[in-house]
GROMACS .gro file of C-alpha atoms in nm:
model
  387
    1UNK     CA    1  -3.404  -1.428  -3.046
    2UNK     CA    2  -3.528  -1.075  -3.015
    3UNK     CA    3  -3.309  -0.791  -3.056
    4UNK     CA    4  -3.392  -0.394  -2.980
    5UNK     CA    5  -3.187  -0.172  -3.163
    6UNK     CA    6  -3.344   0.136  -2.947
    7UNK     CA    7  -3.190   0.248  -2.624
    8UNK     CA    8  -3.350   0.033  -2.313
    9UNK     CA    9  -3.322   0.084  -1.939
   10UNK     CA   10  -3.491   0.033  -1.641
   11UNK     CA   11  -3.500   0.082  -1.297
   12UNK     CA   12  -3.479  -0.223  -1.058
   13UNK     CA   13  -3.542  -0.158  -0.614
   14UNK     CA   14  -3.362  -0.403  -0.417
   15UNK     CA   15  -3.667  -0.578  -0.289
   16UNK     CA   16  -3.807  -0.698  -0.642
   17UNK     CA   17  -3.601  -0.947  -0.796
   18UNK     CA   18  -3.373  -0.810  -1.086
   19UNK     CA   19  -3.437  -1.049  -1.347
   20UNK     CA   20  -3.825  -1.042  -1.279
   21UNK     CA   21  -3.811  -0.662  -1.414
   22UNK     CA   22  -3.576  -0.774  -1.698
   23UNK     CA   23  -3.855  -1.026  -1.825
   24UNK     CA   24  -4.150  -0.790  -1.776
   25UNK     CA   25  -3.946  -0.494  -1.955
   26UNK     CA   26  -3.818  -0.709  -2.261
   27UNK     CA   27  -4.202  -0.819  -2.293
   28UNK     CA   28  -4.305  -0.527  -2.312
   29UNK     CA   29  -4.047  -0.367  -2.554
   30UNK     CA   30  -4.112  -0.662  -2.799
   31UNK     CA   31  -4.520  -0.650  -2.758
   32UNK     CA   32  -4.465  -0.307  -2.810
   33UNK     CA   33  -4.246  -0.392  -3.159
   34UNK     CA   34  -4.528  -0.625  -3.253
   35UNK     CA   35  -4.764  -0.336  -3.224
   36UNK     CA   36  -4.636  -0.103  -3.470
   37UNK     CA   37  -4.646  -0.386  -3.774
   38UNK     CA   38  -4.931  -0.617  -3.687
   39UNK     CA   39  -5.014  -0.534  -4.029
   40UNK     CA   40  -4.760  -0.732  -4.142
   41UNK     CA   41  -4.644  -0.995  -3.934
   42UNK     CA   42  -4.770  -1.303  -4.145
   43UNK     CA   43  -4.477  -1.150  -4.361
   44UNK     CA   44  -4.178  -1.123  -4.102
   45UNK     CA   45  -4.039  -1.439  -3.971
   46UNK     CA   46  -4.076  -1.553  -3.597
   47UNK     CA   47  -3.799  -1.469  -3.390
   48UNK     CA   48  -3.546  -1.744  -3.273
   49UNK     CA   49  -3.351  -1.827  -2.946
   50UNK     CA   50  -2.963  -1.930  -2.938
   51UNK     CA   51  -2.844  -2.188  -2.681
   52UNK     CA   52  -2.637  -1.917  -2.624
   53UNK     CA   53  -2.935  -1.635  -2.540
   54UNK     CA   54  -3.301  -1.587  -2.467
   55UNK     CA   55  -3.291  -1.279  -2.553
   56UNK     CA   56  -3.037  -0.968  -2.689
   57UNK     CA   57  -3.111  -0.603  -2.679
   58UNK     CA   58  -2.863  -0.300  -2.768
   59UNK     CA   59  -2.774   0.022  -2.542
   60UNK     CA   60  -2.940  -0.123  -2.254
   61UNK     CA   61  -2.907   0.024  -1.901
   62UNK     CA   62  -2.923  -0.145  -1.569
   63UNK     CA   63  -2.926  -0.017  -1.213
   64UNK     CA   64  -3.013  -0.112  -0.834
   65UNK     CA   65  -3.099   0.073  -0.587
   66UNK     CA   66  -3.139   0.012  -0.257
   67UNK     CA   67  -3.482  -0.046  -0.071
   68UNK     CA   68  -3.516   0.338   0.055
   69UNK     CA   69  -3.472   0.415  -0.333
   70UNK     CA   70  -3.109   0.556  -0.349
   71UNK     CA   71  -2.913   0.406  -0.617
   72UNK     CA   72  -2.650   0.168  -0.573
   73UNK     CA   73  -2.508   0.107  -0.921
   74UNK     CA   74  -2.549   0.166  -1.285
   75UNK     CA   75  -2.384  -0.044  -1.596
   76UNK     CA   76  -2.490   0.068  -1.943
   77UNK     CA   77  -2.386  -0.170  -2.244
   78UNK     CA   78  -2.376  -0.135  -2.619
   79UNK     CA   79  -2.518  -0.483  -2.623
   80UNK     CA   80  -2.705  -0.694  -2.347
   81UNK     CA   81  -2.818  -1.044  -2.394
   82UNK     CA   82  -2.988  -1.255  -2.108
   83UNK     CA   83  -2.937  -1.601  -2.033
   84UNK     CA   84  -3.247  -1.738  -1.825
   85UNK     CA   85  -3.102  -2.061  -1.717
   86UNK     CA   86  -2.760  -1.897  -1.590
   87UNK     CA   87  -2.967  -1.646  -1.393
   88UNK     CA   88  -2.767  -1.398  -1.562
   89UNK     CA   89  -2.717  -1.105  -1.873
   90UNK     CA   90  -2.372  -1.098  -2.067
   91UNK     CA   91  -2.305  -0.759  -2.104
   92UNK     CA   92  -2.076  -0.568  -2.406
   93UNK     CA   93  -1.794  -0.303  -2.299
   94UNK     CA   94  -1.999  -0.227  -2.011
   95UNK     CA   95  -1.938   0.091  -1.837
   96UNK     CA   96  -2.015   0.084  -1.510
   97UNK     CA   97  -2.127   0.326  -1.180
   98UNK     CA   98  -2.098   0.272  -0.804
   99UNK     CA   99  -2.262   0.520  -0.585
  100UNK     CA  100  -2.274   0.648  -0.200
  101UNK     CA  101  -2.487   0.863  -0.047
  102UNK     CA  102  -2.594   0.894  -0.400
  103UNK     CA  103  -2.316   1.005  -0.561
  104UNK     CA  104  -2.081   0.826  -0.811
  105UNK     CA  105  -1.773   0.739  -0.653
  106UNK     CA  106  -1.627   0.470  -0.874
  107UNK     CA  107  -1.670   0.470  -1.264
  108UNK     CA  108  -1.561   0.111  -1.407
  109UNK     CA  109  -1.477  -0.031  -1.757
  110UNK     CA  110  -1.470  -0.339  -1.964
  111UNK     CA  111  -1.482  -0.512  -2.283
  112UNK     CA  112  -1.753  -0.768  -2.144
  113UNK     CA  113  -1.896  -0.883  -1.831
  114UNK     CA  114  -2.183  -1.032  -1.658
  115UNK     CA  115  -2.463  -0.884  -1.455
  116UNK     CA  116  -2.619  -1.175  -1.204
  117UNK     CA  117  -2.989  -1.212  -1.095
  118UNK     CA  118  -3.008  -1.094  -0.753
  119UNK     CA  119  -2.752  -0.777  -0.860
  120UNK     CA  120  -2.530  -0.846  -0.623
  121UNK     CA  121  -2.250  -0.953  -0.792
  122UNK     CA  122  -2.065  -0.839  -1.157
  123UNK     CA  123  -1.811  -0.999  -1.320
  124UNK     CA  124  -1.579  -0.784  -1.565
  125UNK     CA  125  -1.295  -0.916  -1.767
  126UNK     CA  126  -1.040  -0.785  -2.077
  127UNK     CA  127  -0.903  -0.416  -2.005
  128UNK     CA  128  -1.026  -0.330  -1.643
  129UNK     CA  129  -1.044  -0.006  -1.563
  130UNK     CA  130  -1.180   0.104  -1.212
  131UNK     CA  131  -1.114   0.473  -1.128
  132UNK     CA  132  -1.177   0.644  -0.774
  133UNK     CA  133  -1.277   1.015  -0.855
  134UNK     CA  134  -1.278   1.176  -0.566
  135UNK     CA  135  -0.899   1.039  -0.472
  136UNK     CA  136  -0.837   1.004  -0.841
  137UNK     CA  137  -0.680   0.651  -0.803
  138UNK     CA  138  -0.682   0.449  -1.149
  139UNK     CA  139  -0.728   0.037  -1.096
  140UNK     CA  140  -0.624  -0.135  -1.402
  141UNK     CA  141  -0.619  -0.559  -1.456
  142UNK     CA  142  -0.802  -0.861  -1.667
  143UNK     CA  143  -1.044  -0.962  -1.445
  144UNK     CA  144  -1.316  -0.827  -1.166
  145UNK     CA  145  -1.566  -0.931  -0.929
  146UNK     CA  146  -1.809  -0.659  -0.819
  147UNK     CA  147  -1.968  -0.725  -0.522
  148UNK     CA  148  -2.243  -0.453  -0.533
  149UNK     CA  149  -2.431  -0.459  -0.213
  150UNK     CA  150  -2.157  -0.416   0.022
  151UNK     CA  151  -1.912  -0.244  -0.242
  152UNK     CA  152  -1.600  -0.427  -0.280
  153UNK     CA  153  -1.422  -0.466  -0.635
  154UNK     CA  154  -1.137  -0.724  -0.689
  155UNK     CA  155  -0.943  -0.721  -0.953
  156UNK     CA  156  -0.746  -0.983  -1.049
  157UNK     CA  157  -0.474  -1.056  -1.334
  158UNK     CA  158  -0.161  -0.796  -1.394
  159UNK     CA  159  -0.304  -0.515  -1.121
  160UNK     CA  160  -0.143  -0.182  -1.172
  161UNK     CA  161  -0.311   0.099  -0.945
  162UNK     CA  162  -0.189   0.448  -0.943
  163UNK     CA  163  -0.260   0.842  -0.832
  164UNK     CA  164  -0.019   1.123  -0.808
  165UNK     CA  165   0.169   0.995  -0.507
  166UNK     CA  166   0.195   0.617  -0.612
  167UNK     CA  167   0.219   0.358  -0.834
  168UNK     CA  168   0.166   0.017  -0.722
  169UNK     CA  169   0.161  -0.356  -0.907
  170UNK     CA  170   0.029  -0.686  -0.751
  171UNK     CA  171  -0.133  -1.029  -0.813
  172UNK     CA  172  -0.418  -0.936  -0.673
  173UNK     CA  173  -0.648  -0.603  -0.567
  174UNK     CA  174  -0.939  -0.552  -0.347
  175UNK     CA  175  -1.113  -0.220  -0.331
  176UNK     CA  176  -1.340  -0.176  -0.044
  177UNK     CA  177  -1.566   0.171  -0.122
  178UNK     CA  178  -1.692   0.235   0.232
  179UNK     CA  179  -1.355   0.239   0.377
  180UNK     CA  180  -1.178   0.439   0.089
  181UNK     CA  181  -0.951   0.152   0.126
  182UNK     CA  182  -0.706  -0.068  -0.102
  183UNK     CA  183  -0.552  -0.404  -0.045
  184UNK     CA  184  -0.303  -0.544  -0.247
  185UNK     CA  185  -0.260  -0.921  -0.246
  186UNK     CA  186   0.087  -1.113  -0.408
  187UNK     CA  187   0.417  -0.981  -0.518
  188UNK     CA  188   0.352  -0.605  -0.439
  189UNK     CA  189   0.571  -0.326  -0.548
  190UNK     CA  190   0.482   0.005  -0.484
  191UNK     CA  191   0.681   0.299  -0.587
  192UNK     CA  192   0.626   0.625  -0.404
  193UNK     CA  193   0.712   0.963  -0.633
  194UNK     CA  194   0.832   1.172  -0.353
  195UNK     CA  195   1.078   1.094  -0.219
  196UNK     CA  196   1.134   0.803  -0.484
  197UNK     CA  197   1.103   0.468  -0.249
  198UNK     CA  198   1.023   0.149  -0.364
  199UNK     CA  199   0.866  -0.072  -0.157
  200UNK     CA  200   0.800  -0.459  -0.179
  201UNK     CA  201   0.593  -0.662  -0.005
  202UNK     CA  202   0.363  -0.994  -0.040
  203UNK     CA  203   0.010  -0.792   0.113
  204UNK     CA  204   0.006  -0.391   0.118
  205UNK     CA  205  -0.288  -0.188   0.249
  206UNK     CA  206  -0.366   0.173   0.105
  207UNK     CA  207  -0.598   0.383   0.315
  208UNK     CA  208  -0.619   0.657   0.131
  209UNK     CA  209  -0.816   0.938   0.308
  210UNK     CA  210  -0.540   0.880   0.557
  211UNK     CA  211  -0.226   0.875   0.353
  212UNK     CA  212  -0.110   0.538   0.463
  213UNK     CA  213   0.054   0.242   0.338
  214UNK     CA  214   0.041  -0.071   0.574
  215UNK     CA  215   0.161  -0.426   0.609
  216UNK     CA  216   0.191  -0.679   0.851
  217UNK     CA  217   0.475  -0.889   0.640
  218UNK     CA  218   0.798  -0.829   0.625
  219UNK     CA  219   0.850  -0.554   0.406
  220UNK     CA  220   1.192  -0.416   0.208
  221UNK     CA  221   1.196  -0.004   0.182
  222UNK     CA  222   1.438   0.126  -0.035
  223UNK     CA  223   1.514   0.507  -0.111
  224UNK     CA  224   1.633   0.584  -0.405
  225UNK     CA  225   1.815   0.906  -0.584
  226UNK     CA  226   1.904   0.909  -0.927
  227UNK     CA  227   1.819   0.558  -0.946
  228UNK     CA  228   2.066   0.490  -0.684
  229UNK     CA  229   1.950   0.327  -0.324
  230UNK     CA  230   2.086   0.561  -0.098
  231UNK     CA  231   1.874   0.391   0.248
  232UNK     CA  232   1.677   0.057   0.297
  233UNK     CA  233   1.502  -0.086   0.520
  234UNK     CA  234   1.373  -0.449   0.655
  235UNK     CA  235   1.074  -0.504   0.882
  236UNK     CA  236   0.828  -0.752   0.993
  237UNK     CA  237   0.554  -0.472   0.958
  238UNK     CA  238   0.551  -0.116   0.870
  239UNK     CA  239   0.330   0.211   0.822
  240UNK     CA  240   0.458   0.428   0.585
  241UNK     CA  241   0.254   0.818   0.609
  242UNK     CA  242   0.223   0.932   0.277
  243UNK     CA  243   0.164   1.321   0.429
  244UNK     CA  244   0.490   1.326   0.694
  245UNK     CA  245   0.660   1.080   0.483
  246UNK     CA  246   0.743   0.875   0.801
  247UNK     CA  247   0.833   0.505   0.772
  248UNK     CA  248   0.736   0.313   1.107
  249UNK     CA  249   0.872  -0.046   1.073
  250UNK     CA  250   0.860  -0.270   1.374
  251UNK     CA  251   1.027  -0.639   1.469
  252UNK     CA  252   1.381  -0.730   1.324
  253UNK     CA  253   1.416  -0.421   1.179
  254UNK     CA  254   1.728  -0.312   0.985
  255UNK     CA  255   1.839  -0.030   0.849
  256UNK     CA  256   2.118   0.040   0.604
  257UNK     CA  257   2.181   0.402   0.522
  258UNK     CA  258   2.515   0.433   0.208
  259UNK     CA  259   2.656   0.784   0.340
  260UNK     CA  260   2.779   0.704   0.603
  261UNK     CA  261   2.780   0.324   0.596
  262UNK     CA  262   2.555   0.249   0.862
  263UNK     CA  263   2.358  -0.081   0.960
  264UNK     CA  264   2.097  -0.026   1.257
  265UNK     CA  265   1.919  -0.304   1.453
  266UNK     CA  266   1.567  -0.271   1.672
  267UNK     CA  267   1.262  -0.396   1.696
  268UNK     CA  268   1.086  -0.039   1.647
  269UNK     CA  269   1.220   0.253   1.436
  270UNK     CA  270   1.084   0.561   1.274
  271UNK     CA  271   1.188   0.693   0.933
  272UNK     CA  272   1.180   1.042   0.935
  273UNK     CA  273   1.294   1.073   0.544
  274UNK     CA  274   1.246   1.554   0.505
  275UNK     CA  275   1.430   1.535   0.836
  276UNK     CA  276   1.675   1.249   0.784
  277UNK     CA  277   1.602   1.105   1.125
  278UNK     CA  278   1.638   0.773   1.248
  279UNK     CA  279   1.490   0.730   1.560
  280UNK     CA  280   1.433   0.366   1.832
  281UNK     CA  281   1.279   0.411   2.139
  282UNK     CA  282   1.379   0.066   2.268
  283UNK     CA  283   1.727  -0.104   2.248
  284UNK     CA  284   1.905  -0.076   1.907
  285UNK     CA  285   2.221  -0.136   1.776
  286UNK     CA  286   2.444   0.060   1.567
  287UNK     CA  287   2.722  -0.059   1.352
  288UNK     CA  288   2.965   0.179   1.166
  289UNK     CA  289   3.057  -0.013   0.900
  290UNK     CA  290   3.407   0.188   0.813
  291UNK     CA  291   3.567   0.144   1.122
  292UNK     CA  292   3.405  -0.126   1.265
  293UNK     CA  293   3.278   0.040   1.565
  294UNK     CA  294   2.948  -0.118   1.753
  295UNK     CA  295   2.729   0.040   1.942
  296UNK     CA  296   2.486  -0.056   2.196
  297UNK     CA  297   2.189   0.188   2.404
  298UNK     CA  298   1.838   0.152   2.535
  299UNK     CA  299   1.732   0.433   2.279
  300UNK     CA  300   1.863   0.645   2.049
  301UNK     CA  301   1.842   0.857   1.729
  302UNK     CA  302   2.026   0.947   1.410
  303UNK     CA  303   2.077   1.253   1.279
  304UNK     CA  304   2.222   1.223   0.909
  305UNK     CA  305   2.186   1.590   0.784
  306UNK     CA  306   2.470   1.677   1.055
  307UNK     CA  307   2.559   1.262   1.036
  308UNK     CA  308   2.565   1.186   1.414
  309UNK     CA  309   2.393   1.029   1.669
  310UNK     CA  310   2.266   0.978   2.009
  311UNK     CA  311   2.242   0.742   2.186
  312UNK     CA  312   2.112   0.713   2.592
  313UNK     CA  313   2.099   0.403   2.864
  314UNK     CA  314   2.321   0.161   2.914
  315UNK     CA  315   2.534   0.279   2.623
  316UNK     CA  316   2.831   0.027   2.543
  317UNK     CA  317   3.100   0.099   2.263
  318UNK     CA  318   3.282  -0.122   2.105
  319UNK     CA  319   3.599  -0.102   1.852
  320UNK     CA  320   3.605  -0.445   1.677
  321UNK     CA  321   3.979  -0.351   1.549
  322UNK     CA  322   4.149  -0.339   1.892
  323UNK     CA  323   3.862  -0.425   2.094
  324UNK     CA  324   3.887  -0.092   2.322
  325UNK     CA  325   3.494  -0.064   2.480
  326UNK     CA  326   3.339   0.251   2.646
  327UNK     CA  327   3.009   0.229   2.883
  328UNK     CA  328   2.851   0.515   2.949
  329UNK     CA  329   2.508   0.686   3.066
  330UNK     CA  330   2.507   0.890   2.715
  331UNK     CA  331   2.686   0.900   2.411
  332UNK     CA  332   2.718   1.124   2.072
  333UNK     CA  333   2.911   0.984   1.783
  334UNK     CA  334   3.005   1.167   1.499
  335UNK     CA  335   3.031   1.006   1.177
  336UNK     CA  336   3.219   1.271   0.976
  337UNK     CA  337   3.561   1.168   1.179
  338UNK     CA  338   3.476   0.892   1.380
  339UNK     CA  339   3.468   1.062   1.737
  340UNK     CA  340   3.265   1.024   1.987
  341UNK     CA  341   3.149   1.224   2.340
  342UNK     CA  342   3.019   1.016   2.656
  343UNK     CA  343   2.878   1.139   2.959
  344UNK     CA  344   2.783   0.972   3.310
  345UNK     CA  345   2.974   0.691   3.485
  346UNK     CA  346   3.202   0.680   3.178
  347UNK     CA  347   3.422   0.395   3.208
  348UNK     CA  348   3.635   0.320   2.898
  349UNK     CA  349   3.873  -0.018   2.905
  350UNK     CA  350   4.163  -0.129   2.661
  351UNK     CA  351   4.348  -0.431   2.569
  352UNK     CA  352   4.711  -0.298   2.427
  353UNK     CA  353   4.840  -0.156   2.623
  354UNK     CA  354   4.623  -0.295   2.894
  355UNK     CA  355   4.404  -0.031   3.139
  356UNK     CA  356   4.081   0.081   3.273
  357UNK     CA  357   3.974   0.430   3.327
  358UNK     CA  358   3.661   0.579   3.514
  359UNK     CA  359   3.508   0.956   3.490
  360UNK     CA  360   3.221   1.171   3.478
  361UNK     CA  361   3.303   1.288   3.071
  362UNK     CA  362   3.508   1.148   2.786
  363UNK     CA  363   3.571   1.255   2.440
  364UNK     CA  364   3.783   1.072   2.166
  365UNK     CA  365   3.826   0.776   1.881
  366UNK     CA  366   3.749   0.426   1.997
  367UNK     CA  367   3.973   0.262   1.664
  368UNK     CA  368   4.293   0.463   1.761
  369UNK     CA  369   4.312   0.457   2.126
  370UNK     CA  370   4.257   0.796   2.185
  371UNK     CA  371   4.019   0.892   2.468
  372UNK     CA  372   4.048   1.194   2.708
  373UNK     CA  373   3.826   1.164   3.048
  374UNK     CA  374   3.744   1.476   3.213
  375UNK     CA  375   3.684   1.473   3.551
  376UNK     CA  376   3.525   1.831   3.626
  377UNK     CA  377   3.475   1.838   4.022
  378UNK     CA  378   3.480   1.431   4.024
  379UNK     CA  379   3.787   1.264   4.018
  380UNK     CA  380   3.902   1.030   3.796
  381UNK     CA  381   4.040   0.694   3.891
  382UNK     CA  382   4.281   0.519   3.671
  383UNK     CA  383   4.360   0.157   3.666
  384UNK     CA  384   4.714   0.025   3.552
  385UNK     CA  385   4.650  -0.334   3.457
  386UNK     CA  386   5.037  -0.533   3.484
  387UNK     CA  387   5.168  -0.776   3.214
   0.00000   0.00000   0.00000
């Protein structure tokens, strides 16, 4: 074995093979050793090889670069030892660059790792650390596969990645550098800071330059205050903006908002969380969990900073108590004392004591029977039902 306690590095373009420099460079360096004491190498003994190495050098410093002679990516090691029949050198809390357009934009850690021939591909394992610095996003696991060329990192092994907006765990990562993109794979949790949300998911993509966090599996949302959940959420997909802080969840979605007790049903619904807005475009469902009041529209939106909502199209009401129903063109329900107001083709129908009644307007309570139509220059048509 040979070993080079100097600093060593080298420079390696993508269209000579890696390890072809590696051989012609550690030649040299020893010839060059051999130089300075020819005087007395009867004296010193001939160096040996390991099964383990052909060769080990200190502070050693690889890097690619790409055929038009812009670098690619840099690893510097305390200790570097090649292994010619494995095509590969074992590298020694390695510390490691990847560039774009020249410019670092990932710095990595290690204890150990392996550099390949054809530079392609690095393998890191024991304390990870990849960090992003322009997005300052810290990746942290046990294990990594760098594939160099096109710029994707995996990590693998207790994932943890993190910035000033979120903190996310998984089974797996995958970091892809041209897209400013990161997926995480397996039992994801990500908690945002603000507002506090925890989300969980089984895949969870994080485009960061856009401000997004997407899935196409179902996907729990809660929101949290004082480590209380105050909302959740249930989806089958879901965008969550990171700017607007705007959840988008789409098919079987439910929603479950604590004050008031609320449970809302669609297949699309936005999340606006500053504004406190729950909005469906298509049909949803709302269910007032106090009184036990349904209702049904082609579209509507809740407003829980002044706790009602809105509702438009084929609007049905429903009092699961007494089982009085209202249809109506529109509808506003307000949540702070269970009232509602309808407007267009109101017709409102009860059981005990048994009626129908018909109008342009209503106002009322579903639970308690009592409903006022308005007729305003229609007239209103009442229908006494006998016993």
């Amino acid at each position: 074995m040979i070993e080079q306690n100097n600093s060593f590095s080298y420079f390696h373009n993508s269209s000579i093979p890696l390890f072809i420099l590696v051989t012609l460079l550690l030649g040299i360096t020893a010839c060059n050793q051999q130089n300075q004491v020819q005087e007395n190498i009867s004296e010193q003994p001939i160096p040996t090889q390991t099964p383990e190495s052909d060769l080990t050098l200190n502070d050693v410093t690889l890097e690619e670069a790409s055929e038009e002679g812009q670098m690619l990516w840099r690893v510097k090691s305390q200790r570097a030892s090649y292994l010619q029949n494995q095509e590969l050198i074992r590298v020694t809390k390695p510390e490691g660059e990847l560039f774009q357009d020249g410019k670092v934009t990932y710095k990595i850690t290690a204890l150990q790792g392996e550099v390949y021939q054809d530079g392609n591909k690095i393998i890191l394992i024991d304390e990870i650390e990849v960090y992003d610095i322009q997005n300052k996003v810290v990746i942290r696991g046990q294990q990594l596969e760098w594939l160099t060329e096109p710029g994707i990192i995996i990590v693998t092994n207790n994932i943890t990645g993190s910035n000033e907006q979120i903190q996310a765990s998984a089974q797996k990562a995958k970091v892809i550098s041209q897209e400013k993109k990161i997926e995480f794979y397996g039992q994801v949790v990500a908690m945002v800071k603000e507002p506090v949300l925890k989300i969980q998911t089984e895949q969870l993509f994080w485009e960061i330059e856009q401000k997004k966090l997407l899935t196409n599996q179902p996907i729990k949302i809660e929101q949290l205050k004082d480590k209380n959940v105050i909302g959740s959420a249930y989806g089958d997909e879901s965008e969550y903006d990171l700017g607007n802080k705007i959840a988008t969840l789409k098919k079987n979605v439910q929603l479950l908002q604590t004050d008031p007790k609320v449970q809302i049903s669609s297949d699309l619904v936005t999340w606006n969380m500053p504004q406190n807005l729950i909005t469906s475009p298509g049909p949803i469902t709302v269910l007032e969990q106090e009184e036990k009041v349904v209702l049904k529209a082609n579209q509507g939106q809740g407003n829980f900073q002044n706790n009602t909502f809105n509702l438009s199209g084929n609007v049905i009401g429903v009092g699961q108590k007494n089982q009085a129903q209202l249809n109506s063109d529109r509808l506003t329900w307000y949540f702070e004392n269970q009232t509602f107001e309808a407007q267009g083709n109101v017709f409102y129908r009860q059981v005990d004591p048994p009626f129908n009644v018909r109008g342009p307007r209503a106002v009322g309570q579903l639970e308690n029977e009592k409903v006022t139509i308005e007729g305003g220059s229609s007239n209103v048509v009442t229908e006494i039902i006998p016993q």
